[in-house]
GROMACS .gro file of C-alpha atoms in nm:
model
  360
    1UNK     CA    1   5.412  -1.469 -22.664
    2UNK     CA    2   5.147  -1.399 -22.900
    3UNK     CA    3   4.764  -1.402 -22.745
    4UNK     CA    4   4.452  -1.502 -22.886
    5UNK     CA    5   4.103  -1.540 -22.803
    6UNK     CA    6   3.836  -1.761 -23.002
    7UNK     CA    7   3.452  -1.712 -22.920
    8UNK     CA    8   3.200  -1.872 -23.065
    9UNK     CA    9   3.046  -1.590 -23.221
   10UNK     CA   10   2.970  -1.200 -23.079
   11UNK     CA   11   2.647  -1.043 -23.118
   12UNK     CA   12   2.497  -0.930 -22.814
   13UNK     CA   13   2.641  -0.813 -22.453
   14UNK     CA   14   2.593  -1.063 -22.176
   15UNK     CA   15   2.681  -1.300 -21.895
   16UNK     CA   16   2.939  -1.510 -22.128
   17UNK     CA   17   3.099  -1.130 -22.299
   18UNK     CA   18   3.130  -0.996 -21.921
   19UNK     CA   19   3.370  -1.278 -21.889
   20UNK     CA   20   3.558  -1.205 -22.203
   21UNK     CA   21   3.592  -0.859 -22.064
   22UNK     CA   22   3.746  -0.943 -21.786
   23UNK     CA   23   3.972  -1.165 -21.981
   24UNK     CA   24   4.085  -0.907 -22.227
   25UNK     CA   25   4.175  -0.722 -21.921
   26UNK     CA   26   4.445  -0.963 -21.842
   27UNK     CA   27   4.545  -1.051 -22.142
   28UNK     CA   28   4.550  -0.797 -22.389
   29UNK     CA   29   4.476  -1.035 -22.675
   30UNK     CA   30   4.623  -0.919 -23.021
   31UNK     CA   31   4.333  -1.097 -23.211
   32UNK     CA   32   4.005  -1.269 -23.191
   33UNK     CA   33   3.918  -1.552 -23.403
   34UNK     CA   34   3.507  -1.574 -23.392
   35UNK     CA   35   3.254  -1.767 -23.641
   36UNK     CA   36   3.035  -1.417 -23.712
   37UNK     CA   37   3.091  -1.031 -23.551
   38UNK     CA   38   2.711  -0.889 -23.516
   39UNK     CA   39   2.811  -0.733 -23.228
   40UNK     CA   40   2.728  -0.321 -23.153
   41UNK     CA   41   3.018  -0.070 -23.167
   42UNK     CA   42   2.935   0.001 -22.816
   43UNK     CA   43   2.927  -0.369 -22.716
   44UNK     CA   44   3.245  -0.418 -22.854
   45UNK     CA   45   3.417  -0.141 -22.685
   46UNK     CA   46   3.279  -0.331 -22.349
   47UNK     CA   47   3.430  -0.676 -22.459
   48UNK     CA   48   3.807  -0.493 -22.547
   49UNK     CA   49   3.831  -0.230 -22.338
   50UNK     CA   50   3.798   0.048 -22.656
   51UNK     CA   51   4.110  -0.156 -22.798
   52UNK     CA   52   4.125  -0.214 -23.147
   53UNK     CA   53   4.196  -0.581 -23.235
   54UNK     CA   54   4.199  -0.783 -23.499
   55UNK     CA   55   3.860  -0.961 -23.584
   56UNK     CA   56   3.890  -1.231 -23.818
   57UNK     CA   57   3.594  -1.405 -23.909
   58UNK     CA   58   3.439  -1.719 -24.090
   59UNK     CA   59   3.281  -1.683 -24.426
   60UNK     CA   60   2.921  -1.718 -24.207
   61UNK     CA   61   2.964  -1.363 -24.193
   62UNK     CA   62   2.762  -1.330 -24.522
   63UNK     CA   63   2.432  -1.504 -24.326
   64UNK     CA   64   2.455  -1.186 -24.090
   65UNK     CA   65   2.163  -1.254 -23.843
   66UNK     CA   66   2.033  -1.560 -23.985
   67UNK     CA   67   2.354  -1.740 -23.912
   68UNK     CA   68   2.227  -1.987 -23.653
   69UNK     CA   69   1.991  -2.116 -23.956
   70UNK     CA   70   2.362  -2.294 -24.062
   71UNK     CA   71   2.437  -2.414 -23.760
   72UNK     CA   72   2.525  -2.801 -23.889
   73UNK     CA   73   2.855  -2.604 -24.038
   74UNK     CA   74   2.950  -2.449 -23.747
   75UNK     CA   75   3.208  -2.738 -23.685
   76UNK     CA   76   3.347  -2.692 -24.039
   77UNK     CA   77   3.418  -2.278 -23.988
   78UNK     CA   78   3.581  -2.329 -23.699
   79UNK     CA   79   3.814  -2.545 -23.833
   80UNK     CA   80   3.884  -2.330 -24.111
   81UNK     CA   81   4.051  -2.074 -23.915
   82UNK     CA   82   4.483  -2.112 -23.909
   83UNK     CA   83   4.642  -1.935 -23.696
   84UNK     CA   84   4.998  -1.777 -23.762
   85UNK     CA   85   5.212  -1.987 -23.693
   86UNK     CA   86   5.423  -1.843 -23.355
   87UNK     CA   87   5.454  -1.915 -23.017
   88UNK     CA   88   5.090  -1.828 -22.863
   89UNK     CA   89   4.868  -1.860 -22.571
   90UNK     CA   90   4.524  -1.957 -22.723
   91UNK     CA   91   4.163  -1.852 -22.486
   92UNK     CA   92   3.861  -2.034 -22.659
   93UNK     CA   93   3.580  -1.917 -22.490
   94UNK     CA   94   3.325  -2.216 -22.544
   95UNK     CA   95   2.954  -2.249 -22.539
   96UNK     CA   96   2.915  -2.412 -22.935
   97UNK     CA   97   3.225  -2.491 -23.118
   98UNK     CA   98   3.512  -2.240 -23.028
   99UNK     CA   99   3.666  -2.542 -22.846
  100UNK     CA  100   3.787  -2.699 -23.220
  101UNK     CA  101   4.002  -2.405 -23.290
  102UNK     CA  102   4.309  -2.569 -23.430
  103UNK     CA  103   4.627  -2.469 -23.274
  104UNK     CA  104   4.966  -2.490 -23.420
  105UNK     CA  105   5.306  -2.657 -23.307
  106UNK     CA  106   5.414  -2.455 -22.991
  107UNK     CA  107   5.085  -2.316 -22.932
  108UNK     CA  108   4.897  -2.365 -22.594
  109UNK     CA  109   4.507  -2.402 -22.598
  110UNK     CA  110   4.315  -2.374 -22.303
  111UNK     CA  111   3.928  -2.345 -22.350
  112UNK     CA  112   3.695  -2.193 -22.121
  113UNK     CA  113   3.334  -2.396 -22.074
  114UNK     CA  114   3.095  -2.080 -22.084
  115UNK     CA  115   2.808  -2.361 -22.047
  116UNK     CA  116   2.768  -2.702 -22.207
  117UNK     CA  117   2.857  -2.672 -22.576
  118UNK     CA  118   2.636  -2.710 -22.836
  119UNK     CA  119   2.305  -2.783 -22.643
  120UNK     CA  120   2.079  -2.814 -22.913
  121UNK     CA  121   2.217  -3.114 -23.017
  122UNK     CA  122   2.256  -3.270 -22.712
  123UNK     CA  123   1.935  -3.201 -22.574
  124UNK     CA  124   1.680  -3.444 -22.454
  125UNK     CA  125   1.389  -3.220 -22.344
  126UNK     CA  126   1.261  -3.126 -22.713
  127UNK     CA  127   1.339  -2.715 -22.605
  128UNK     CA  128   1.541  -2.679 -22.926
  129UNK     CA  129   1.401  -2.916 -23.174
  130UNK     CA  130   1.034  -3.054 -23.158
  131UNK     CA  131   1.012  -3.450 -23.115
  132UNK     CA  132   0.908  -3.490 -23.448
  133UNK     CA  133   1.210  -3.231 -23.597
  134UNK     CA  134   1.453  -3.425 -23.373
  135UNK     CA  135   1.361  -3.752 -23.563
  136UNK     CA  136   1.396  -3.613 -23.863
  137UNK     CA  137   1.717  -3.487 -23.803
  138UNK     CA  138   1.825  -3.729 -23.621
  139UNK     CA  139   2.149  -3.903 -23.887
  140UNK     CA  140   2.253  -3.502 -23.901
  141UNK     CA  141   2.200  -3.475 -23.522
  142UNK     CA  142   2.432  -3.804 -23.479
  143UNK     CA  143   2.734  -3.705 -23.724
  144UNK     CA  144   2.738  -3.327 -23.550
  145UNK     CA  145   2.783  -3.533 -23.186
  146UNK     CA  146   3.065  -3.757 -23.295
  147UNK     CA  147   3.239  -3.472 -23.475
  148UNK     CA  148   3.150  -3.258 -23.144
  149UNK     CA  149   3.332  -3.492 -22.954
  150UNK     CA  150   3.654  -3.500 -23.156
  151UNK     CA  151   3.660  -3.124 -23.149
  152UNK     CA  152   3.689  -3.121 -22.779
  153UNK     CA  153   3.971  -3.331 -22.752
  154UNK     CA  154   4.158  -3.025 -22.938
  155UNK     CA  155   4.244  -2.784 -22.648
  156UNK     CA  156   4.541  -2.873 -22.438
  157UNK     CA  157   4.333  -2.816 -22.108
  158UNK     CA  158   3.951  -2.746 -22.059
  159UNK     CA  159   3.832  -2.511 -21.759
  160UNK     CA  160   3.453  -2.535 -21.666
  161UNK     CA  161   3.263  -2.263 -21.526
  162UNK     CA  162   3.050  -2.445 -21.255
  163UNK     CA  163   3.093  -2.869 -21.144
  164UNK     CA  164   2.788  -2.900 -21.335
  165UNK     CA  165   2.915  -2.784 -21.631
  166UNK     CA  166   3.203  -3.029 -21.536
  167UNK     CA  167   3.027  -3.328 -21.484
  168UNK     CA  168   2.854  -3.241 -21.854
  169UNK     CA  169   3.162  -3.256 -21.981
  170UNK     CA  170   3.270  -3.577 -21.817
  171UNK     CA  171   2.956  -3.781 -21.919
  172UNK     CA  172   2.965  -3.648 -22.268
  173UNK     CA  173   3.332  -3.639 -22.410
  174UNK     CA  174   3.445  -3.838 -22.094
  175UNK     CA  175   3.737  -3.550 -22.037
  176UNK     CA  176   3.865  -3.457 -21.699
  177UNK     CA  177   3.844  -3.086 -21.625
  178UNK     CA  178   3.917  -2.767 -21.359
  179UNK     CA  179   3.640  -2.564 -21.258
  180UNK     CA  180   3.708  -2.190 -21.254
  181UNK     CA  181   3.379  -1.978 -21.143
  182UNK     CA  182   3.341  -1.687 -21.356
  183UNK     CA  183   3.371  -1.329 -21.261
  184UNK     CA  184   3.103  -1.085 -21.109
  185UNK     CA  185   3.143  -0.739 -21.077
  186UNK     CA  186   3.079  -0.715 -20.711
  187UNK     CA  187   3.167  -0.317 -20.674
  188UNK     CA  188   2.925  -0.210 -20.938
  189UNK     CA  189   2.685  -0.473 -20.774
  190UNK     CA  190   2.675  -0.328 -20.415
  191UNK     CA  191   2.463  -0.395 -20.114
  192UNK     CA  192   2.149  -0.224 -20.128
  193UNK     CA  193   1.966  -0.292 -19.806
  194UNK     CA  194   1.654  -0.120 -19.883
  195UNK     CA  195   1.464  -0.345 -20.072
  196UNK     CA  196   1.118  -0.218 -20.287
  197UNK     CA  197   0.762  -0.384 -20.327
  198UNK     CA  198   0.875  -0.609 -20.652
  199UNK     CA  199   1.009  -0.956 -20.777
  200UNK     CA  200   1.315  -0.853 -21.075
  201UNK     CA  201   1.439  -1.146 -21.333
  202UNK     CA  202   1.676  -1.064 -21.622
  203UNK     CA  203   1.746  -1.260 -21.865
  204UNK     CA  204   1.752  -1.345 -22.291
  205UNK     CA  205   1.405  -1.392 -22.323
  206UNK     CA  206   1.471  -1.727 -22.505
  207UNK     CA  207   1.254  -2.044 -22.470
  208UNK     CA  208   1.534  -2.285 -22.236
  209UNK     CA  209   1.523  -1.936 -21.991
  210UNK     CA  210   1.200  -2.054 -21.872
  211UNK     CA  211   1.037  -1.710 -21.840
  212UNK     CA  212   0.705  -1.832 -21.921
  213UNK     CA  213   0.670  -2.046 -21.625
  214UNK     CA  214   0.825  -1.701 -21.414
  215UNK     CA  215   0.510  -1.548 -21.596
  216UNK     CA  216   0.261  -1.789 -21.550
  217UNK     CA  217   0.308  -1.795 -21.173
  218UNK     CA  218   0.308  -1.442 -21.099
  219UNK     CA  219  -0.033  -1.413 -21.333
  220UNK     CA  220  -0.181  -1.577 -21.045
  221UNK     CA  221  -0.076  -1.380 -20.770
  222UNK     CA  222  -0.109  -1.014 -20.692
  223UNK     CA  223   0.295  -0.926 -20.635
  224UNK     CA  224   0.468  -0.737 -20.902
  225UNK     CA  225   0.723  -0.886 -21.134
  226UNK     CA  226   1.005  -0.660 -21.353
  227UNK     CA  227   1.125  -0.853 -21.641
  228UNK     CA  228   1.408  -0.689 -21.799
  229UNK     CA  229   1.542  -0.856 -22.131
  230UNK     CA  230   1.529  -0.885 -22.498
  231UNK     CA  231   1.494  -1.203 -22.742
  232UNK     CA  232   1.258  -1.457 -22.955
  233UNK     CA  233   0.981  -1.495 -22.698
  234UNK     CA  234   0.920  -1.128 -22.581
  235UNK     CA  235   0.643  -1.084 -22.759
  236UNK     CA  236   0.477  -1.429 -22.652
  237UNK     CA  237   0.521  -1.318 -22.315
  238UNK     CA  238   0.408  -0.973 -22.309
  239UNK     CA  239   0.075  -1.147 -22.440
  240UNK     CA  240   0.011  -1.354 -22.189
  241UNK     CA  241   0.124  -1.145 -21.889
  242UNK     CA  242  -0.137  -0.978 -21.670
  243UNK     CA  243  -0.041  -0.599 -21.582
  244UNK     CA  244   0.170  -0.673 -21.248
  245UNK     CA  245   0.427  -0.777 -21.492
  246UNK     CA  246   0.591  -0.529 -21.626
  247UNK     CA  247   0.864  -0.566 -21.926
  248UNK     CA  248   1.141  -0.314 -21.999
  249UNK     CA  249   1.304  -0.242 -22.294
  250UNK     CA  250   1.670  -0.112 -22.338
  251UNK     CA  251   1.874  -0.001 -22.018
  252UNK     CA  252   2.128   0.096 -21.942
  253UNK     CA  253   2.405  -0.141 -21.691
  254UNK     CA  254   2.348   0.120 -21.435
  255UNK     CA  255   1.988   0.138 -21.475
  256UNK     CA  256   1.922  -0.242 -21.437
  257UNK     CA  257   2.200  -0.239 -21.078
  258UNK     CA  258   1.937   0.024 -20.934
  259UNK     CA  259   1.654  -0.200 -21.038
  260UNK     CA  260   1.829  -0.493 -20.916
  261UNK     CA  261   1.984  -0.390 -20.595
  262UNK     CA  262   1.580  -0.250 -20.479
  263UNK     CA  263   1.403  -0.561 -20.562
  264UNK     CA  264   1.328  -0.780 -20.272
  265UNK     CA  265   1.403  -1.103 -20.427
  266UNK     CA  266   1.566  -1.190 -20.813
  267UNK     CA  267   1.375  -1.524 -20.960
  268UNK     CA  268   1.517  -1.760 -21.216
  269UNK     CA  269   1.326  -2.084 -21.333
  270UNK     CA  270   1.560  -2.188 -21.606
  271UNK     CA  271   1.879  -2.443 -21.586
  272UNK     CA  272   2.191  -2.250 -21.583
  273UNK     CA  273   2.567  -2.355 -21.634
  274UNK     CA  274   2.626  -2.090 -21.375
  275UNK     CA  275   2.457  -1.808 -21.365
  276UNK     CA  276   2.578  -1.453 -21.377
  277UNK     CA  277   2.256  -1.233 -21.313
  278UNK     CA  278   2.151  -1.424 -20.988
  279UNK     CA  279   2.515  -1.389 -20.867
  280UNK     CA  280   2.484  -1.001 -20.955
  281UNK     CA  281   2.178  -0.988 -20.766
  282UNK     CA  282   2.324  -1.208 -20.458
  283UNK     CA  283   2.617  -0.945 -20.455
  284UNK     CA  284   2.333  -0.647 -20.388
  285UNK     CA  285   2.216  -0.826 -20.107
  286UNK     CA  286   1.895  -0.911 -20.319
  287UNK     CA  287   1.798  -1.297 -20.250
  288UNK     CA  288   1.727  -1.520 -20.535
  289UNK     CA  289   1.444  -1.764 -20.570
  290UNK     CA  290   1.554  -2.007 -20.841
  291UNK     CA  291   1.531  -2.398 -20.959
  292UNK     CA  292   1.779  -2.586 -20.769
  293UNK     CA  293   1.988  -2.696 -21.069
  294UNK     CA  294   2.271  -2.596 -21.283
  295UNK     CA  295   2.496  -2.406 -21.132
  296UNK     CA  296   2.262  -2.228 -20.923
  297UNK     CA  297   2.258  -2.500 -20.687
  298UNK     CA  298   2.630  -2.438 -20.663
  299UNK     CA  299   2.585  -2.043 -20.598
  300UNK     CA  300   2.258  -2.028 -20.405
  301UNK     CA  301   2.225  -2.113 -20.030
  302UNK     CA  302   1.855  -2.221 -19.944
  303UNK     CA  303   1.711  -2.004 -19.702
  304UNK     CA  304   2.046  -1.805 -19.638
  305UNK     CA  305   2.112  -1.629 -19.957
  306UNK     CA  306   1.769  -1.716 -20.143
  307UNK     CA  307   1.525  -2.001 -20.175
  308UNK     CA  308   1.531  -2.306 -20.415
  309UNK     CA  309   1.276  -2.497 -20.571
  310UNK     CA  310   1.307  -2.833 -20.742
  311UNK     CA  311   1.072  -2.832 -21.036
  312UNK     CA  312   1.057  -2.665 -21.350
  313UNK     CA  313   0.657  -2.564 -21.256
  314UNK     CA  314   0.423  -2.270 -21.134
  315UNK     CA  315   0.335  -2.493 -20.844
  316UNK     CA  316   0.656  -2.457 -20.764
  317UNK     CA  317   0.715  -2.100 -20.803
  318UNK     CA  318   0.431  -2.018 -20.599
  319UNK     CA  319   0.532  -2.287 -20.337
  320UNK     CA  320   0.858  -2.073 -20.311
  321UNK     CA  321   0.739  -1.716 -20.316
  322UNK     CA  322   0.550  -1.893 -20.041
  323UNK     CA  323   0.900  -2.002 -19.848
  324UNK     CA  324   1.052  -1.737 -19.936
  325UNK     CA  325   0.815  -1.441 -19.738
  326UNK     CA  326   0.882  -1.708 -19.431
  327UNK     CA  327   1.250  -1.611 -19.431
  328UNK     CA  328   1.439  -1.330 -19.270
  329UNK     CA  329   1.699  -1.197 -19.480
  330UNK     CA  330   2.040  -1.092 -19.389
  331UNK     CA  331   2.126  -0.867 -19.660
  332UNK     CA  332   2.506  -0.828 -19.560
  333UNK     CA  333   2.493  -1.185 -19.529
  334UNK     CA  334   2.403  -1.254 -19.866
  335UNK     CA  335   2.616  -0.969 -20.050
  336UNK     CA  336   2.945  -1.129 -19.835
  337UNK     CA  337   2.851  -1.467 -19.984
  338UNK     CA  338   2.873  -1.351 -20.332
  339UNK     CA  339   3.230  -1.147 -20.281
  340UNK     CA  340   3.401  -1.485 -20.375
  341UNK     CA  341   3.289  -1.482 -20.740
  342UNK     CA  342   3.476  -1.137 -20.772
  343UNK     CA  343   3.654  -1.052 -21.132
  344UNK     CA  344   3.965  -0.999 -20.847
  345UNK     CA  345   3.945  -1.372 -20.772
  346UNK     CA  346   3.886  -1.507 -21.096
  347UNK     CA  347   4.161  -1.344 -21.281
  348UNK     CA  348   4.369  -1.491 -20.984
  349UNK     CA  349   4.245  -1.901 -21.029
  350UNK     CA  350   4.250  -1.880 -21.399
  351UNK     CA  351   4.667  -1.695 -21.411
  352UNK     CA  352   4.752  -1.965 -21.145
  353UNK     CA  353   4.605  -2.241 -21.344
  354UNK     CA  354   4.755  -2.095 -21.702
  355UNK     CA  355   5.121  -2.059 -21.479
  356UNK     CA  356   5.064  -2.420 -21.303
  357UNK     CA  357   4.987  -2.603 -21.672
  358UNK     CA  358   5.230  -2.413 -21.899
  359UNK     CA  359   5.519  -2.502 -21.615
  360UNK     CA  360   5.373  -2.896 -21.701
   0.00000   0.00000   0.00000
């Protein structure tokens, strides 16, 4: 049996290509079907395991960077795409459209929730669109939802990464799904139980992160923050930031473990449909102060493994760096809590759910 895997699109190496990594590694996939391939050599080695494999893109590939700009024909690419056809086991890993991959007769489809798809047209809290934008595009906005909706109805079976992803899924295309937690490295992420005089969030430095509010807190105390990350609002925050918050360019995976692993707490103020990093961080022993919701609700024990707050607000961050220097940590504690999001146990739930719905 022929296997394939369908992302949305590759370009940089994160949280969501960790998971294809791990997926390549039990699969072996023979090609990937993706909207656009901006992704580094390097990168790419990570995602296949220095495989070569077929990568067959959409015509977006002229756009090159600017490819989001085209985002209302996203739908329409994806579509495009026809696979040979031969008895295959189909992997969409989904955060836009990679769920409308069109199968063929005696092809399986199972898609793979890497958060809730296609946010910025879903979204009701102006972080993609303005209010005024959202009005104007508000017929286009409509058509992309219904068609959005009759794309997910293409996979066979639909596997969410987090029960908040899975309840998105429910109230918006009102389909039933599993939830499968993705993987975490958890031996490259070991316990470090000698924690250093700093606060350590990673992250895309986009604007639905929530970095600036991170920022804007720790500009009023005196405690140093590490912000390690690249994207759209870097240079915004790097403006605003007073100097106990210091930004890093480029490192390396091992480089950002060592910073992780030292810090004495990871803090995340943005709504995640799981959340990788603070896992990473959880599996160093390193507690995590966060917004309690998204999946880090799901991953994050208040006052055992970190400390969670429950507004998107500097009061609140400050309220919880508060809480947080009231708690006694068990480091062991909190590294042992994080050993069931292993790549060990994944590979294991999502090959007994494959073997379980195949057999149906």
């Amino acid at each position: 049996m022929k296997k394939i895997l369908v992302v949305d699109w590759l370009d940089k190496y994160g949280g969501a290509e960790r998971v294809l990594t791990v997926l390549n590694k039990q699969y072996n996939f023979d090609k990937c079907f993706t909207l656009i391939n901006r992704m580094s050599v390097s990168d790419l080695k990570k995602v296949f395991l220095n495989k070569k494999i077929q990568i067959i893109e959409s015509r977006l590939s002229f756009m090159k960077s600017s490819f989001r700009y085209l985002f209302f024909l996203f739908p329409f690419f994806i579509s495009r795409f026809k696979p040979e056809n031969e008895k295959s086991l189909i992997i969409s890993s989904s955060f836009s459209v990679a769920k409308g991959f069109k199968k063929r007769k005696g092809q399986h489809h199972i898609c793979y929730y890497q958060a809730r798809n296609q946010r910025y047209i879903w979204d009701n809290e102006n972080i993609y669109f303005t209010r005024w934008q959202k009005i104007i595009l508000a017929p286009l906005l409509y058509i992309l939802r219904k068609v959005d909706v009759n794309h997910s109805k293409r996979p066979d079976f639909i596997v969410a990464n987090s029960f908040f992803v899975k309840r998105w899924i429910k109230k918006n295309y009102n389909i039933d799904s599993s939830v499968i937690y993705p993987p975490v490295d958890t031996k490259l992420f070991k316990l470090h139980k000698n924690k250093q005089d700093y606060f350590i969030t990673t992250a895309r430095l986009e604007p639905y992160k929530r970095v600036d509010l991170l920022v804007k807190a720790f500009n009023q105390t005196k405690e140093t923050l590490y912000v390690v990350g690249d994207g759209s609002m870097k240079k915004k925050l790097i403006k605003i930031a007073n100097q106990n918050i210091r930004f890093f360019d480029f490192l390396e995976p091992e480089e950002v473990v060592k910073l992780v692993s030292k810090s004495k707490a990871f803090v995340h103020a943005g709504i995640e449909d799981f959340g990788i990093a603070p896992v990473e961080a959880q599996s160093c022993g390193t507690p995590v102060i966060a917004y309690n919701k998204g999946g880090l609700s799901e991953t994050v024990i208040d006052k055992k493994t970190g400390i969670l707050f429950n507004s998107q607000s500097t009061d609140a961050i400050l309220h919880a760096l508060k809480r947080f220097k009231e708690v006694d940590f068990d480091y062991s504690k909190i590294s042992e809590h994080a050993g069931q999001f292993s790549e060990e146990n994944f590979a294991k739930n999502f090959q007994n759910f494959i073997d379980s719905k195949i057999k149906e």
